[in-house]
Amino acid sequence: MTTLLHLIGSPRGALSASTAVATTYIDARLQAEPTIVVDRLDVWKEDLPHFGIDAISAKYSGITGTPLTAEQQNAWDTLSPLVDRIIRADELVISVPMWNFGIPYRLKHFIDLVTQKDYLFRFDETGFSGMATGKALVIATRGTNYATGTDTPESEFDYQKAYMLTWLKFIGITDVRTITLEQLLFGTEAEAASIAAGKAAAIELAAI
């Protein structure tokens, strides 16, 4: 049975373009494969733990092989349920808006929590290796145009989609597809056209 994890990066709910396109993709996948188990993780509704002194100390103790204190172990144990949802997933769908050329801070918080040694990656003297498997779809939405030749070319201003692709590669997921929606702040007609194109692309990808 296939498990699909939808990682929701926008707080806008039904008004979110990225969430709407992701939902279209998931609905199309379910129509083709009704037994898919969909796990939705909304970073704005999830009670994400604080990564404070005990958690960061546990992180470095794990790297150096130092035994954890009870407080450090408790802090570290709060991370594993979140990591498990990624490890269990056969497919990861990430809907992520661009905020100030990057990703929303709650999504970054989630990534910082789960991207830990022996949870999502390993390393030794030969380098790093990811521990996640499966495939992913990144749905990235942006307010303006990031094409080459504009005032905001993607090569200089994209710390959103590029970051997500780098993170997925680092944790071991290399079968990654993307849908990018732009010009969402160029008026209702441009927004509607971009969302419609994104949904059409989502339906097409769901059939592959």
Short mmCIF file of C-alpha atoms in Angstrom, two decimals:
data_model
loop_
_atom_site.label_atom_id
_atom_site.label_comp_id
_atom_site.label_asym_id
_atom_site.label_seq_id
_atom_site.Cartn_x
_atom_site.Cartn_y
_atom_site.Cartn_z
CA MET A 1 0.00 0.00 0.00
CA THR A 2 1.36 3.40 -1.02
CA THR A 3 1.70 6.17 1.57
CA LEU A 4 1.76 9.77 0.35
CA LEU A 5 2.84 12.53 2.72
CA HIS A 6 1.62 16.03 1.86
CA LEU A 7 3.84 18.59 3.54
CA ILE A 8 1.83 21.83 3.62
CA GLY A 9 3.98 24.95 3.73
CA SER A 10 1.36 27.69 3.40
CA PRO A 11 -0.84 29.03 6.24
CA ARG A 12 -3.53 30.29 3.81
CA GLY A 13 -5.68 27.17 3.75
CA ALA A 14 -8.24 27.22 0.93
CA LEU A 15 -6.73 30.47 -0.40
CA SER A 16 -3.32 28.89 -0.99
CA ALA A 17 -2.38 28.31 -4.63
CA SER A 18 0.32 25.79 -3.72
CA THR A 19 -2.09 23.78 -1.55
CA ALA A 20 -4.76 23.89 -4.26
CA VAL A 21 -2.42 22.46 -6.89
CA ALA A 22 -1.17 19.81 -4.46
CA THR A 23 -4.75 18.82 -3.67
CA THR A 24 -5.50 18.49 -7.39
CA TYR A 25 -2.50 16.18 -7.77
CA ILE A 26 -3.44 14.08 -4.74
CA ASP A 27 -7.07 13.77 -5.85
CA ALA A 28 -5.91 12.57 -9.28
CA ARG A 29 -3.56 10.05 -7.67
CA LEU A 30 -6.40 8.77 -5.47
CA GLN A 31 -8.70 8.43 -8.44
CA ALA A 32 -6.13 6.22 -10.16
CA GLU A 33 -5.08 4.38 -6.98
CA PRO A 34 -7.83 4.56 -4.31
CA THR A 35 -5.81 2.56 -1.77
CA ILE A 36 -3.20 5.31 -1.34
CA VAL A 37 -2.92 6.43 2.29
CA VAL A 38 -2.64 10.22 2.44
CA ASP A 39 -0.89 11.74 5.45
CA ARG A 40 -1.24 15.53 5.64
CA LEU A 41 1.30 17.43 7.72
CA ASP A 42 0.46 21.12 7.98
CA VAL A 43 3.48 22.85 9.52
CA TRP A 44 1.21 25.70 10.67
CA LYS A 45 -1.11 23.40 12.62
CA GLU A 46 1.40 20.79 13.77
CA ASP A 47 2.75 21.25 17.31
CA LEU A 48 6.39 21.43 16.28
CA PRO A 49 8.76 21.04 19.25
CA HIS A 50 11.16 23.77 20.27
CA PHE A 51 14.76 23.00 19.29
CA GLY A 52 16.47 24.42 22.34
CA ILE A 53 19.55 23.74 24.44
CA ASP A 54 18.64 20.13 25.30
CA ALA A 55 17.91 19.21 21.68
CA ILE A 56 21.02 20.87 20.28
CA SER A 57 23.14 19.27 23.02
CA ALA A 58 21.64 15.89 22.13
CA LYS A 59 22.51 16.51 18.49
CA TYR A 60 26.19 17.11 19.26
CA SER A 61 26.31 14.29 21.79
CA GLY A 62 25.06 11.95 19.08
CA ILE A 63 27.78 13.14 16.71
CA THR A 64 30.53 12.65 19.30
CA GLY A 65 29.10 9.46 20.81
CA THR A 66 28.54 11.02 24.24
CA PRO A 67 25.70 9.52 26.34
CA LEU A 68 22.61 11.72 26.54
CA THR A 69 21.21 13.12 29.75
CA ALA A 70 17.56 12.40 30.55
CA GLU A 71 16.61 15.92 29.44
CA GLN A 72 18.52 15.56 26.19
CA GLN A 73 16.94 12.17 25.48
CA ASN A 74 13.45 13.56 26.08
CA ALA A 75 14.13 16.45 23.71
CA TRP A 76 15.56 14.12 21.07
CA ASP A 77 12.64 11.71 21.33
CA THR A 78 10.21 14.47 20.31
CA LEU A 79 11.77 14.48 16.83
CA SER A 80 11.29 10.83 15.89
CA PRO A 81 7.49 10.94 15.27
CA LEU A 82 8.03 13.67 12.67
CA VAL A 83 10.93 11.82 11.06
CA ASP A 84 8.89 8.61 10.95
CA ARG A 85 6.25 10.28 8.78
CA ILE A 86 8.89 11.05 6.16
CA ILE A 87 10.49 7.61 6.36
CA ARG A 88 7.09 5.88 6.05
CA ALA A 89 6.15 7.85 2.94
CA ASP A 90 6.57 6.31 -0.49
CA GLU A 91 5.84 9.69 -2.02
CA LEU A 92 6.31 13.20 -0.67
CA VAL A 93 4.31 16.16 -1.98
CA ILE A 94 5.57 19.54 -0.78
CA SER A 95 3.50 22.65 -1.42
CA VAL A 96 5.66 25.68 -0.70
CA PRO A 97 5.09 29.39 -1.31
CA MET A 98 8.01 31.79 -1.71
CA TRP A 99 8.51 34.17 1.20
CA ASN A 100 11.22 36.80 0.76
CA PHE A 101 12.90 34.62 -1.89
CA GLY A 102 13.00 31.62 0.49
CA ILE A 103 10.59 29.28 2.25
CA PRO A 104 8.17 30.02 5.13
CA TYR A 105 9.83 29.93 8.53
CA ARG A 106 7.57 27.16 9.85
CA LEU A 107 8.62 24.89 7.00
CA LYS A 108 12.26 25.72 7.71
CA HIS A 109 11.61 24.91 11.38
CA PHE A 110 10.25 21.49 10.40
CA ILE A 111 13.23 20.79 8.14
CA ASP A 112 15.66 21.81 10.89
CA LEU A 113 13.93 19.43 13.30
CA VAL A 114 13.94 16.33 11.14
CA THR A 115 17.24 16.68 9.28
CA GLN A 116 19.39 14.93 11.84
CA LYS A 117 22.19 12.36 11.74
CA ASP A 118 20.90 8.77 11.91
CA TYR A 119 17.36 10.02 11.29
CA LEU A 120 17.50 11.30 7.70
CA PHE A 121 21.20 11.08 6.86
CA ARG A 122 24.45 9.38 7.83
CA PHE A 123 28.01 10.51 7.40
CA ASP A 124 31.51 9.16 7.81
CA GLU A 125 34.95 9.95 6.45
CA THR A 126 33.72 9.23 2.90
CA GLY A 127 30.87 11.75 3.01
CA PHE A 128 27.11 11.96 3.51
CA SER A 129 24.33 9.55 2.51
CA GLY A 130 20.59 10.11 2.76
CA MET A 131 18.26 7.68 4.52
CA ALA A 132 14.92 8.63 2.94
CA THR A 133 13.56 6.84 -0.12
CA GLY A 134 10.75 7.18 -2.63
CA LYS A 135 9.89 10.11 -4.86
CA ALA A 136 8.77 13.69 -4.40
CA LEU A 137 6.80 16.46 -6.06
CA VAL A 138 7.64 20.06 -5.16
CA ILE A 139 4.95 22.65 -5.93
CA ALA A 140 6.52 26.09 -5.71
CA THR A 141 4.47 29.29 -5.95
CA ARG A 142 5.81 32.82 -6.45
CA GLY A 143 4.27 36.25 -6.72
CA THR A 144 6.27 37.63 -9.63
CA ASN A 145 8.30 36.52 -12.65
CA TYR A 146 11.70 34.91 -12.04
CA ALA A 147 12.71 34.32 -15.65
CA THR A 148 16.17 35.18 -16.97
CA GLY A 149 16.31 38.83 -17.98
CA THR A 150 13.84 40.05 -15.35
CA ASP A 151 14.71 42.09 -12.27
CA THR A 152 14.47 38.88 -10.21
CA PRO A 153 16.15 36.09 -12.21
CA GLU A 154 15.79 32.65 -10.66
CA SER A 155 19.56 32.12 -10.74
CA GLU A 156 20.00 34.96 -8.22
CA PHE A 157 16.73 35.13 -6.29
CA ASP A 158 15.53 31.54 -5.87
CA TYR A 159 16.18 30.27 -2.35
CA GLN A 160 12.86 28.42 -2.39
CA LYS A 161 12.67 25.67 -5.01
CA ALA A 162 16.46 25.33 -5.17
CA TYR A 163 16.59 24.88 -1.40
CA MET A 164 13.86 22.23 -1.41
CA LEU A 165 15.58 20.28 -4.19
CA THR A 166 18.91 20.42 -2.35
CA TRP A 167 17.29 19.23 0.89
CA LEU A 168 15.54 16.32 -0.82
CA LYS A 169 18.77 15.24 -2.51
CA PHE A 170 20.64 15.46 0.80
CA ILE A 171 18.17 13.19 2.61
CA GLY A 172 18.23 10.63 -0.21
CA ILE A 173 15.26 11.48 -2.46
CA THR A 174 16.49 11.98 -6.02
CA ASP A 175 13.34 11.12 -8.01
CA VAL A 176 11.90 14.64 -7.83
CA ARG A 177 9.47 16.50 -10.07
CA THR A 178 8.45 20.14 -9.83
CA ILE A 179 5.55 22.41 -10.69
CA THR A 180 6.25 26.15 -10.54
CA LEU A 181 3.55 28.82 -10.48
CA GLU A 182 4.57 32.44 -11.01
CA GLN A 183 2.97 35.90 -11.40
CA LEU A 184 0.39 35.21 -8.70
CA LEU A 185 0.47 38.89 -7.69
CA PHE A 186 -0.13 40.20 -11.24
CA GLY A 187 -3.91 40.44 -10.88
CA THR A 188 -6.79 37.98 -10.72
CA GLU A 189 -6.57 36.95 -14.39
CA ALA A 190 -2.86 36.17 -14.24
CA GLU A 191 -3.33 34.36 -10.93
CA ALA A 192 -6.20 32.25 -12.26
CA ALA A 193 -4.26 31.36 -15.40
CA SER A 194 -1.20 30.33 -13.40
CA ILE A 195 -3.25 28.17 -11.02
CA ALA A 196 -5.12 26.56 -13.91
CA ALA A 197 -1.83 25.72 -15.63
CA GLY A 198 -0.48 24.33 -12.36
CA LYS A 199 -3.52 22.11 -11.85
CA ALA A 200 -3.29 20.84 -15.43
CA ALA A 201 0.37 19.97 -14.88
CA ALA A 202 -0.55 18.23 -11.62
CA ILE A 203 -3.14 16.04 -13.32
CA GLU A 204 -0.64 15.17 -16.05
CA LEU A 205 2.07 14.23 -13.55
CA ALA A 206 -0.38 12.16 -11.50
CA ALA A 207 -0.94 9.94 -14.52
CA ILE A 208 2.76 9.15 -14.94
#
